[in-house]
Short mmCIF file of N, CA and C in Angstrom, two decimals:
data_model
loop_
_atom_site.label_atom_id
_atom_site.label_comp_id
_atom_site.label_asym_id
_atom_site.label_seq_id
_atom_site.Cartn_x
_atom_site.Cartn_y
_atom_site.Cartn_z
N ALA L 782 0.80 -1.33 -0.35
CA ALA L 782 -0.14 0.10 0.44
C ALA L 782 0.65 1.32 0.14
N ILE L 783 1.99 1.29 0.68
CA ILE L 783 2.90 2.19 0.69
C ILE L 783 3.62 2.33 -0.60
N ASP L 784 4.06 1.64 -1.27
CA ASP L 784 4.87 1.72 -2.50
C ASP L 784 4.21 0.57 -3.76
N PRO L 785 3.09 0.96 -4.42
CA PRO L 785 2.18 -0.09 -5.33
C PRO L 785 3.85 -0.94 -6.21
N ASP L 786 4.72 -0.04 -6.44
CA ASP L 786 5.59 -0.17 -8.28
C ASP L 786 6.98 -0.96 -7.54
N LEU L 787 6.71 -1.53 -5.92
CA LEU L 787 7.60 -2.16 -5.49
C LEU L 787 7.54 -3.54 -6.02
N PRO L 788 8.69 -4.13 -6.82
CA PRO L 788 8.70 -5.33 -7.39
C PRO L 788 8.90 -6.45 -5.65
N LEU L 789 8.10 -7.88 -6.10
CA LEU L 789 7.76 -8.84 -5.27
C LEU L 789 8.76 -9.45 -5.46
N SER L 790 9.43 -10.40 -4.19
CA SER L 790 11.03 -11.67 -4.54
C SER L 790 10.30 -12.46 -4.13
N ASP L 791 10.57 -13.46 -3.98
CA ASP L 791 10.79 -14.59 -3.75
C ASP L 791 9.15 -15.19 -2.42
N LEU L 792 8.21 -15.56 -3.45
CA LEU L 792 6.76 -15.70 -3.50
C LEU L 792 6.56 -17.58 -3.34
N GLN L 793 5.92 -17.58 -2.25
CA GLN L 793 5.73 -18.65 -1.68
C GLN L 793 4.56 -19.13 -0.70
N THR L 794 3.82 -20.04 -1.08
CA THR L 794 3.03 -20.73 -0.15
C THR L 794 3.14 -20.97 0.83
N MET L 795 2.70 -20.76 2.07
CA MET L 795 3.21 -21.27 3.87
C MET L 795 3.44 -22.65 3.72
N THR L 796 2.35 -23.60 2.43
CA THR L 796 2.99 -25.00 2.19
C THR L 796 4.25 -24.96 1.75
N GLN L 797 4.89 -24.65 0.93
CA GLN L 797 6.17 -23.86 0.65
C GLN L 797 6.85 -24.10 1.08
N ARG L 798 6.60 -23.06 1.94
CA ARG L 798 7.84 -22.72 3.06
C ARG L 798 7.98 -23.61 3.98
N ARG L 799 6.98 -24.05 4.57
CA ARG L 799 6.88 -24.76 5.51
C ARG L 799 7.70 -26.61 4.88
N SER L 800 7.41 -26.79 3.82
CA SER L 800 7.89 -28.04 3.34
C SER L 800 9.30 -27.80 3.53
N ARG L 801 9.84 -27.03 3.03
CA ARG L 801 11.39 -26.43 2.79
C ARG L 801 12.11 -26.42 4.08
N LEU L 802 11.53 -26.19 4.89
CA LEU L 802 12.06 -26.41 6.19
C LEU L 802 12.72 -27.81 7.16
N VAL L 803 11.88 -28.33 6.32
CA VAL L 803 11.10 -29.91 6.78
C VAL L 803 12.43 -31.20 6.21
N VAL L 804 13.17 -30.00 5.47
CA VAL L 804 13.96 -31.02 4.39
C VAL L 804 14.74 -31.75 5.58
N PRO L 805 15.49 -31.17 6.25
CA PRO L 805 16.48 -32.00 7.08
C PRO L 805 15.89 -32.96 7.90
N GLN L 806 14.99 -32.91 8.26
CA GLN L 806 14.30 -33.73 9.06
C GLN L 806 13.98 -35.42 8.14
N LYS L 807 13.11 -34.66 7.04
CA LYS L 807 12.77 -36.07 6.24
C LYS L 807 13.99 -37.00 5.69
N LEU L 808 15.13 -35.74 5.29
CA LEU L 808 16.52 -36.38 5.08
C LEU L 808 17.07 -37.74 6.45
N ALA L 809 16.91 -37.40 7.28
CA ALA L 809 17.44 -37.68 8.50
C ALA L 809 16.49 -38.94 8.70
N MET L 810 14.92 -38.87 8.00
CA MET L 810 14.52 -40.12 8.46
C MET L 810 14.52 -41.26 7.57
N GLY L 811 14.23 -40.41 6.19
CA GLY L 811 15.18 -41.40 5.32
C GLY L 811 16.06 -42.42 5.23
N LEU L 812 16.99 -41.53 5.75
CA LEU L 812 18.61 -41.98 6.13
C LEU L 812 18.15 -43.06 6.96
N SER L 813 17.51 -42.82 8.27
CA SER L 813 17.29 -43.80 9.48
C SER L 813 16.37 -45.14 8.87
N GLY L 814 15.89 -44.95 8.57
CA GLY L 814 14.88 -45.91 7.47
C GLY L 814 16.10 -46.73 6.41
N MET L 815 16.75 -46.48 5.82
CA MET L 815 17.14 -47.19 4.60
C MET L 815 18.47 -47.56 5.91
N PHE L 816 18.59 -47.29 6.70
CA PHE L 816 19.94 -47.78 7.14
C PHE L 816 19.10 -49.11 8.37
N GLY L 817 18.11 -48.86 8.84
CA GLY L 817 17.32 -50.06 9.94
C GLY L 817 16.95 -50.70 8.78
N VAL L 818 16.96 -50.55 7.54
CA VAL L 818 16.39 -51.84 6.86
C VAL L 818 17.43 -52.71 6.22
N VAL L 819 19.35 -52.22 6.20
CA VAL L 819 20.36 -52.67 5.87
C VAL L 819 20.66 -53.63 6.94
N ALA L 820 20.34 -52.93 8.04
CA ALA L 820 20.68 -53.49 9.64
C ALA L 820 19.93 -54.74 9.76
N LEU L 821 18.80 -54.61 9.78
CA LEU L 821 17.07 -55.97 9.52
C LEU L 821 18.00 -56.81 8.72
N PHE L 822 18.36 -56.75 7.47
CA PHE L 822 19.10 -57.32 6.19
C PHE L 822 20.10 -57.96 6.79
N LEU L 823 21.27 -57.19 7.60
CA LEU L 823 22.35 -58.12 7.58
C LEU L 823 22.50 -58.77 8.82
N SER L 824 21.32 -58.42 9.94
CA SER L 824 21.20 -59.15 11.36
C SER L 824 20.32 -60.43 10.39
N ALA L 825 19.96 -60.43 9.67
CA ALA L 825 19.16 -62.05 8.71
C ALA L 825 20.19 -62.70 8.42
N LEU L 826 20.94 -61.92 7.63
CA LEU L 826 22.25 -62.74 7.19
C LEU L 826 22.95 -62.97 7.91
N GLY L 827 23.36 -62.35 9.16
CA GLY L 827 24.39 -63.29 10.36
C GLY L 827 23.91 -64.42 11.18
N ILE L 828 22.28 -64.34 11.52
CA ILE L 828 21.65 -65.41 11.94
C ILE L 828 21.79 -66.37 10.71
N TYR L 829 21.69 -66.58 9.59
CA TYR L 829 21.56 -67.11 8.80
C TYR L 829 22.89 -67.99 8.48
N GLY L 830 24.24 -67.35 8.73
CA GLY L 830 25.44 -67.57 8.52
C GLY L 830 26.12 -68.82 9.44
N VAL L 831 25.53 -68.07 11.04
CA VAL L 831 25.80 -69.00 12.11
C VAL L 831 25.36 -70.13 11.94
N LEU L 832 24.15 -70.16 11.32
CA LEU L 832 23.17 -71.28 11.77
C LEU L 832 23.91 -71.96 10.72
N ALA L 833 24.05 -71.72 9.78
CA ALA L 833 24.62 -72.66 8.21
C ALA L 833 26.02 -73.06 8.95
N TYR L 834 26.63 -72.03 9.53
CA TYR L 834 28.11 -72.48 10.35
C TYR L 834 27.82 -74.04 11.36
N VAL L 835 26.95 -73.83 11.92
CA VAL L 835 26.87 -74.24 13.09
C VAL L 835 26.07 -76.13 12.53
N VAL L 836 25.75 -75.81 11.68
CA VAL L 836 24.98 -77.60 10.87
C VAL L 836 26.19 -77.72 10.23
N ALA L 837 26.82 -77.31 9.24
CA ALA L 837 28.34 -77.85 8.72
C ALA L 837 29.11 -78.17 10.05
N GLN L 838 29.26 -77.83 10.97
CA GLN L 838 30.10 -78.47 12.13
C GLN L 838 29.80 -79.32 12.47
N ARG L 839 28.37 -79.53 12.33
CA ARG L 839 27.72 -80.60 13.48
C ARG L 839 27.10 -81.45 12.66
N THR L 840 27.79 -81.63 11.64
CA THR L 840 26.88 -82.40 10.27
C THR L 840 27.21 -83.74 10.61
N ARG L 841 27.90 -84.57 11.13
CA ARG L 841 28.19 -85.45 12.25
C ARG L 841 27.49 -85.97 12.95
N GLU L 842 27.21 -85.27 14.04
CA GLU L 842 26.48 -85.19 15.02
C GLU L 842 25.24 -85.56 14.95
N ILE L 843 24.58 -84.68 13.45
CA ILE L 843 23.17 -84.66 13.21
C ILE L 843 23.02 -86.09 12.34
N GLY L 844 24.00 -86.70 11.63
CA GLY L 844 23.57 -87.59 11.01
C GLY L 844 23.43 -89.02 12.13
N ILE L 845 24.49 -88.72 12.89
CA ILE L 845 24.37 -90.19 14.24
C ILE L 845 23.02 -89.88 14.93
N ARG L 846 22.53 -88.45 15.31
CA ARG L 846 21.67 -88.60 15.78
C ARG L 846 20.47 -89.47 14.74
N ILE L 847 20.04 -88.89 13.64
CA ILE L 847 19.37 -89.50 12.59
C ILE L 847 19.43 -91.06 12.66
N ALA L 848 20.99 -91.81 12.47
CA ALA L 848 21.28 -92.76 12.57
C ALA L 848 20.46 -93.36 13.79
N LEU L 849 20.77 -92.98 14.51
CA LEU L 849 19.83 -93.65 16.07
C LEU L 849 18.33 -93.44 16.42
N GLY L 850 18.09 -93.21 15.16
CA GLY L 850 16.02 -92.98 14.89
C GLY L 850 15.71 -91.60 15.71
N GLY L 851 16.80 -90.57 15.25
CA GLY L 851 16.23 -89.32 15.43
C GLY L 851 15.54 -88.79 13.86
N THR L 852 14.33 -88.02 14.47
CA THR L 852 13.59 -87.63 13.13
C THR L 852 13.69 -86.12 12.46
N ALA L 853 13.37 -86.36 11.57
CA ALA L 853 13.34 -85.02 10.67
C ALA L 853 12.65 -83.75 11.61
N ARG L 854 11.87 -84.37 12.11
CA ARG L 854 11.27 -83.38 12.67
C ARG L 854 11.97 -82.61 14.18
N ALA L 855 12.83 -83.45 15.03
CA ALA L 855 13.25 -83.25 16.19
C ALA L 855 14.75 -82.50 15.23
N ILE L 856 15.47 -82.83 14.57
CA ILE L 856 16.50 -82.05 13.75
C ILE L 856 16.09 -80.39 13.68
N PHE L 857 15.20 -80.50 13.17
CA PHE L 857 14.82 -79.20 12.59
C PHE L 857 14.64 -78.50 14.15
N GLN L 858 13.60 -78.94 15.01
CA GLN L 858 13.36 -78.02 16.09
C GLN L 858 14.94 -77.95 16.76
N LEU L 859 15.72 -79.07 16.78
CA LEU L 859 16.76 -78.88 17.56
C LEU L 859 17.55 -77.53 16.71
N VAL L 860 18.14 -77.27 15.82
CA VAL L 860 18.36 -76.10 15.39
C VAL L 860 17.85 -75.00 15.17
N PHE L 861 16.49 -75.09 14.29
CA PHE L 861 15.57 -73.95 14.58
C PHE L 861 15.75 -73.72 16.17
N ASN L 862 15.62 -74.10 17.36
CA ASN L 862 15.77 -73.64 18.79
C ASN L 862 17.12 -72.92 19.53
N GLU L 863 18.01 -73.50 18.42
CA GLU L 863 19.40 -72.40 18.46
C GLU L 863 19.66 -71.09 18.04
N GLY L 864 18.67 -71.39 16.61
CA GLY L 864 18.30 -70.09 16.17
C GLY L 864 17.50 -69.00 17.01
N LEU L 865 16.34 -69.75 17.64
CA LEU L 865 14.89 -68.92 18.25
C LEU L 865 16.53 -68.48 19.68
N ILE L 866 16.76 -69.39 19.90
CA ILE L 866 17.75 -68.55 21.31
C ILE L 866 18.34 -67.36 20.74
N LEU L 867 19.35 -67.41 20.06
CA LEU L 867 20.15 -65.78 19.53
C LEU L 867 19.16 -65.10 18.85
N VAL L 868 17.93 -65.28 18.08
CA VAL L 868 16.64 -64.11 17.90
C VAL L 868 16.23 -64.10 19.53
N ILE L 869 15.92 -64.36 20.68
CA ILE L 869 15.62 -63.76 21.49
C ILE L 869 16.62 -63.29 22.42
N GLY L 870 17.89 -63.30 22.64
CA GLY L 870 18.70 -62.94 23.07
C GLY L 870 18.89 -61.33 22.48
N GLY L 871 18.91 -61.70 21.10
CA GLY L 871 19.22 -60.00 20.22
C GLY L 871 18.15 -59.34 20.40
N LEU L 872 17.05 -59.79 20.60
CA LEU L 872 15.98 -58.78 21.02
C LEU L 872 15.97 -58.12 22.00
N ALA L 873 16.10 -58.84 22.98
CA ALA L 873 16.19 -58.58 24.04
C ALA L 873 17.19 -56.76 24.28
N ILE L 874 18.71 -57.59 23.85
CA ILE L 874 19.43 -56.42 24.18
C ILE L 874 19.18 -55.50 23.24
N GLY L 875 18.44 -55.42 22.02
CA GLY L 875 18.10 -54.31 21.09
C GLY L 875 17.01 -53.54 21.79
N LEU L 876 15.85 -54.31 22.32
CA LEU L 876 14.80 -53.44 22.78
C LEU L 876 15.75 -52.70 24.09
N VAL L 877 16.66 -53.13 25.09
CA VAL L 877 17.18 -52.15 25.95
C VAL L 877 17.90 -51.22 25.63
N GLY L 878 18.69 -51.52 24.42
CA GLY L 878 19.19 -50.10 23.52
C GLY L 878 18.25 -49.23 23.17
N ALA L 879 17.13 -50.11 22.59
CA ALA L 879 16.23 -48.79 21.88
C ALA L 879 15.53 -47.77 22.74
N VAL L 880 15.51 -48.78 24.04
CA VAL L 880 14.51 -47.75 24.99
C VAL L 880 15.76 -46.83 25.86
N GLY L 881 16.98 -47.28 25.69
CA GLY L 881 18.18 -46.04 26.36
C GLY L 881 18.35 -44.77 25.49
N LEU L 882 18.81 -45.74 23.98
CA LEU L 882 18.93 -44.49 23.46
C LEU L 882 18.08 -43.67 22.70
N GLY L 883 16.54 -44.14 22.93
CA GLY L 883 15.69 -42.96 22.87
C GLY L 883 15.57 -41.91 23.07
N ARG L 884 15.93 -42.00 24.63
CA ARG L 884 15.29 -40.72 25.20
C ARG L 884 16.58 -39.78 24.85
N ALA L 885 17.32 -40.01 24.11
CA ALA L 885 18.77 -39.46 23.81
C ALA L 885 18.26 -38.94 22.42
N LEU L 886 17.68 -39.74 21.50
CA LEU L 886 16.77 -39.13 20.56
C LEU L 886 15.82 -38.50 20.08
N GLU L 887 14.77 -38.41 21.58
CA GLU L 887 13.98 -37.71 21.73
C GLU L 887 13.63 -36.68 20.79
N GLY L 888 14.38 -35.73 20.89
CA GLY L 888 13.80 -34.34 20.05
C GLY L 888 13.95 -34.44 18.18
N GLN L 889 14.48 -35.90 17.91
CA GLN L 889 14.42 -36.19 16.68
C GLN L 889 13.62 -36.74 15.89
N VAL L 890 12.24 -37.22 16.89
CA VAL L 890 11.31 -38.02 16.67
C VAL L 890 10.16 -37.15 16.81
N PHE L 891 9.79 -36.71 15.98
CA PHE L 891 8.25 -35.66 16.36
C PHE L 891 6.81 -36.81 16.19
N GLY L 892 5.96 -36.42 17.02
CA GLY L 892 4.82 -36.74 16.63
C GLY L 892 4.46 -38.58 17.69
N VAL L 893 5.83 -39.06 18.11
CA VAL L 893 6.22 -40.24 18.81
C VAL L 893 6.81 -40.23 19.47
N GLY L 894 6.56 -41.13 21.14
CA GLY L 894 7.26 -40.84 22.06
C GLY L 894 8.62 -41.52 22.38
N PRO L 895 9.66 -41.60 22.62
CA PRO L 895 11.02 -42.62 22.47
C PRO L 895 10.71 -43.72 22.89
N THR L 896 9.75 -44.25 23.78
CA THR L 896 9.14 -45.56 24.32
C THR L 896 7.83 -46.05 23.72
N ASP L 897 7.59 -45.49 22.53
CA ASP L 897 6.06 -45.76 22.19
C ASP L 897 5.74 -47.38 21.94
N PRO L 898 4.93 -48.02 22.41
CA PRO L 898 4.99 -49.41 22.55
C PRO L 898 4.49 -49.84 21.07
N TYR L 899 3.86 -49.27 20.65
CA TYR L 899 3.01 -49.72 19.37
C TYR L 899 4.70 -50.01 18.16
N ILE L 900 5.12 -48.64 18.50
CA ILE L 900 6.29 -48.92 17.69
C ILE L 900 7.62 -50.03 17.94
N LEU L 901 7.73 -50.07 19.11
CA LEU L 901 8.88 -50.93 19.52
C LEU L 901 8.49 -52.22 19.07
N GLY L 902 6.82 -52.45 19.14
CA GLY L 902 6.29 -53.93 19.19
C GLY L 902 6.58 -54.22 17.52
N ALA L 903 6.37 -53.06 16.99
CA ALA L 903 5.88 -53.70 15.60
C ALA L 903 7.72 -53.66 14.56
N VAL L 904 8.55 -52.93 15.72
CA VAL L 904 9.72 -53.59 14.78
C VAL L 904 10.64 -54.72 15.79
N ALA L 905 10.33 -55.01 17.23
CA ALA L 905 10.52 -56.30 17.32
C ALA L 905 9.94 -57.49 16.57
N PHE L 906 8.77 -57.02 16.50
CA PHE L 906 8.02 -58.65 16.25
C PHE L 906 8.60 -58.89 14.02
N SER L 907 8.57 -57.39 13.16
CA SER L 907 8.82 -57.68 12.27
C SER L 907 10.72 -57.92 12.47
N THR L 908 11.52 -57.75 13.13
CA THR L 908 12.74 -58.42 12.98
C THR L 908 12.60 -59.81 13.44
N ALA L 909 11.84 -59.83 14.54
CA ALA L 909 11.94 -61.49 14.94
C ALA L 909 11.27 -62.62 14.20
N LEU L 910 10.22 -62.03 12.59
CA LEU L 910 10.15 -62.61 11.94
C LEU L 910 10.72 -62.74 10.84
N ILE L 911 11.82 -61.92 10.55
CA ILE L 911 12.84 -61.80 9.74
C ILE L 911 13.65 -62.91 10.21
N ALA L 912 14.10 -62.55 11.35
CA ALA L 912 15.31 -63.79 11.65
C ALA L 912 14.90 -64.99 12.21
N LEU L 913 13.64 -65.35 12.23
CA LEU L 913 13.24 -66.47 12.33
C LEU L 913 13.47 -67.75 10.99
N LEU L 914 12.75 -66.39 9.97
CA LEU L 914 12.44 -67.18 8.84
C LEU L 914 14.20 -67.15 8.21
N ALA L 915 14.76 -66.74 8.80
CA ALA L 915 16.61 -67.06 7.81
C ALA L 915 17.43 -68.06 8.94
N CYS L 916 16.38 -68.39 10.17
CA CYS L 916 16.76 -69.78 10.96
C CYS L 916 15.58 -70.81 9.89
N VAL L 917 15.05 -71.03 9.06
CA VAL L 917 13.76 -71.98 8.53
C VAL L 917 15.24 -72.72 7.68
N SER L 918 16.24 -72.00 6.85
CA SER L 918 17.09 -72.90 5.54
C SER L 918 17.78 -73.81 6.21
N PRO L 919 18.58 -73.25 7.61
CA PRO L 919 19.90 -74.26 8.00
C PRO L 919 19.00 -75.35 8.77
N ALA L 920 17.91 -75.10 9.71
CA ALA L 920 17.37 -76.26 9.84
C ALA L 920 16.57 -77.38 9.43
N HIS L 921 16.18 -76.83 8.08
CA HIS L 921 15.64 -77.67 7.19
C HIS L 921 16.73 -78.51 6.45
N ARG L 922 17.84 -78.40 6.20
CA ARG L 922 19.03 -78.66 5.38
C ARG L 922 19.45 -79.49 6.67
N ALA L 923 19.67 -79.10 7.62
CA ALA L 923 19.96 -80.07 8.87
C ALA L 923 18.70 -81.46 8.78
N ALA L 924 17.94 -81.38 8.61
CA ALA L 924 17.07 -82.56 8.77
C ALA L 924 17.05 -83.21 7.75
N ARG L 925 17.57 -82.99 6.45
CA ARG L 925 18.24 -83.95 5.59
C ARG L 925 19.01 -84.44 5.34
N VAL L 926 20.05 -84.14 6.44
CA VAL L 926 21.22 -85.01 6.29
C VAL L 926 21.34 -86.42 6.11
N ASP L 927 22.35 -86.60 5.31
CA ASP L 927 21.77 -88.32 5.06
C ASP L 927 23.10 -89.04 6.05
N PRO L 928 22.22 -90.04 7.05
CA PRO L 928 23.54 -90.42 7.86
C PRO L 928 24.27 -91.48 7.42
N LEU L 929 24.12 -92.04 6.58
CA LEU L 929 24.73 -93.00 5.57
C LEU L 929 26.01 -92.27 5.34
N ASN L 930 26.40 -91.03 4.01
CA ASN L 930 26.94 -90.51 3.52
C ASN L 930 27.87 -89.91 4.37
N THR L 931 27.15 -89.25 5.84
CA THR L 931 27.85 -88.53 6.68
C THR L 931 28.57 -89.42 7.44
N LEU L 932 28.21 -90.56 8.40
CA LEU L 932 29.16 -91.57 8.51
C LEU L 932 30.12 -92.37 7.87
N ASN L 933 29.98 -92.23 6.52
CA ASN L 933 30.96 -92.60 6.02
C ASN L 933 31.93 -91.79 5.48
N GLN L 934 32.04 -90.77 5.98
CA GLN L 934 32.93 -89.53 5.37
C GLN L 934 33.88 -89.42 6.50
N GLN L 935 35.07 -89.64 6.39
CA GLN L 935 35.97 -89.20 7.96
C GLN L 935 36.34 -87.56 8.08
#
């Protein structure tokens, strides 16, 4: 109203200005999500690797168990339970760490409490599900060990 000939510059809607202000938070959220997916994949790969190594080391023992009358189901449960113990231990340590670190990162998470039970439950459930799926293949391989070939090998 004072100077109608004054040129206008940097015209933006409030939505555009607000979206530009939250770019760092969106970037941090995207990177955190990506690192979480990578960590989930690496943990599943690690559990698979450990169980596959255990099965390879204990092939002779598993062959003896089968030769003495152990069922494929019992062998599967033996190996799967070892993986289950690893998963439960890892989840317990991870949940304690998440609650501890959640307090430190409270300012970075908007609209979600640092110990939101729904978020922690969803993460724990998905991690446990993927980790237990990683346990199935080594347990299945152990259940299919041929006792005759295993016992003939030195």
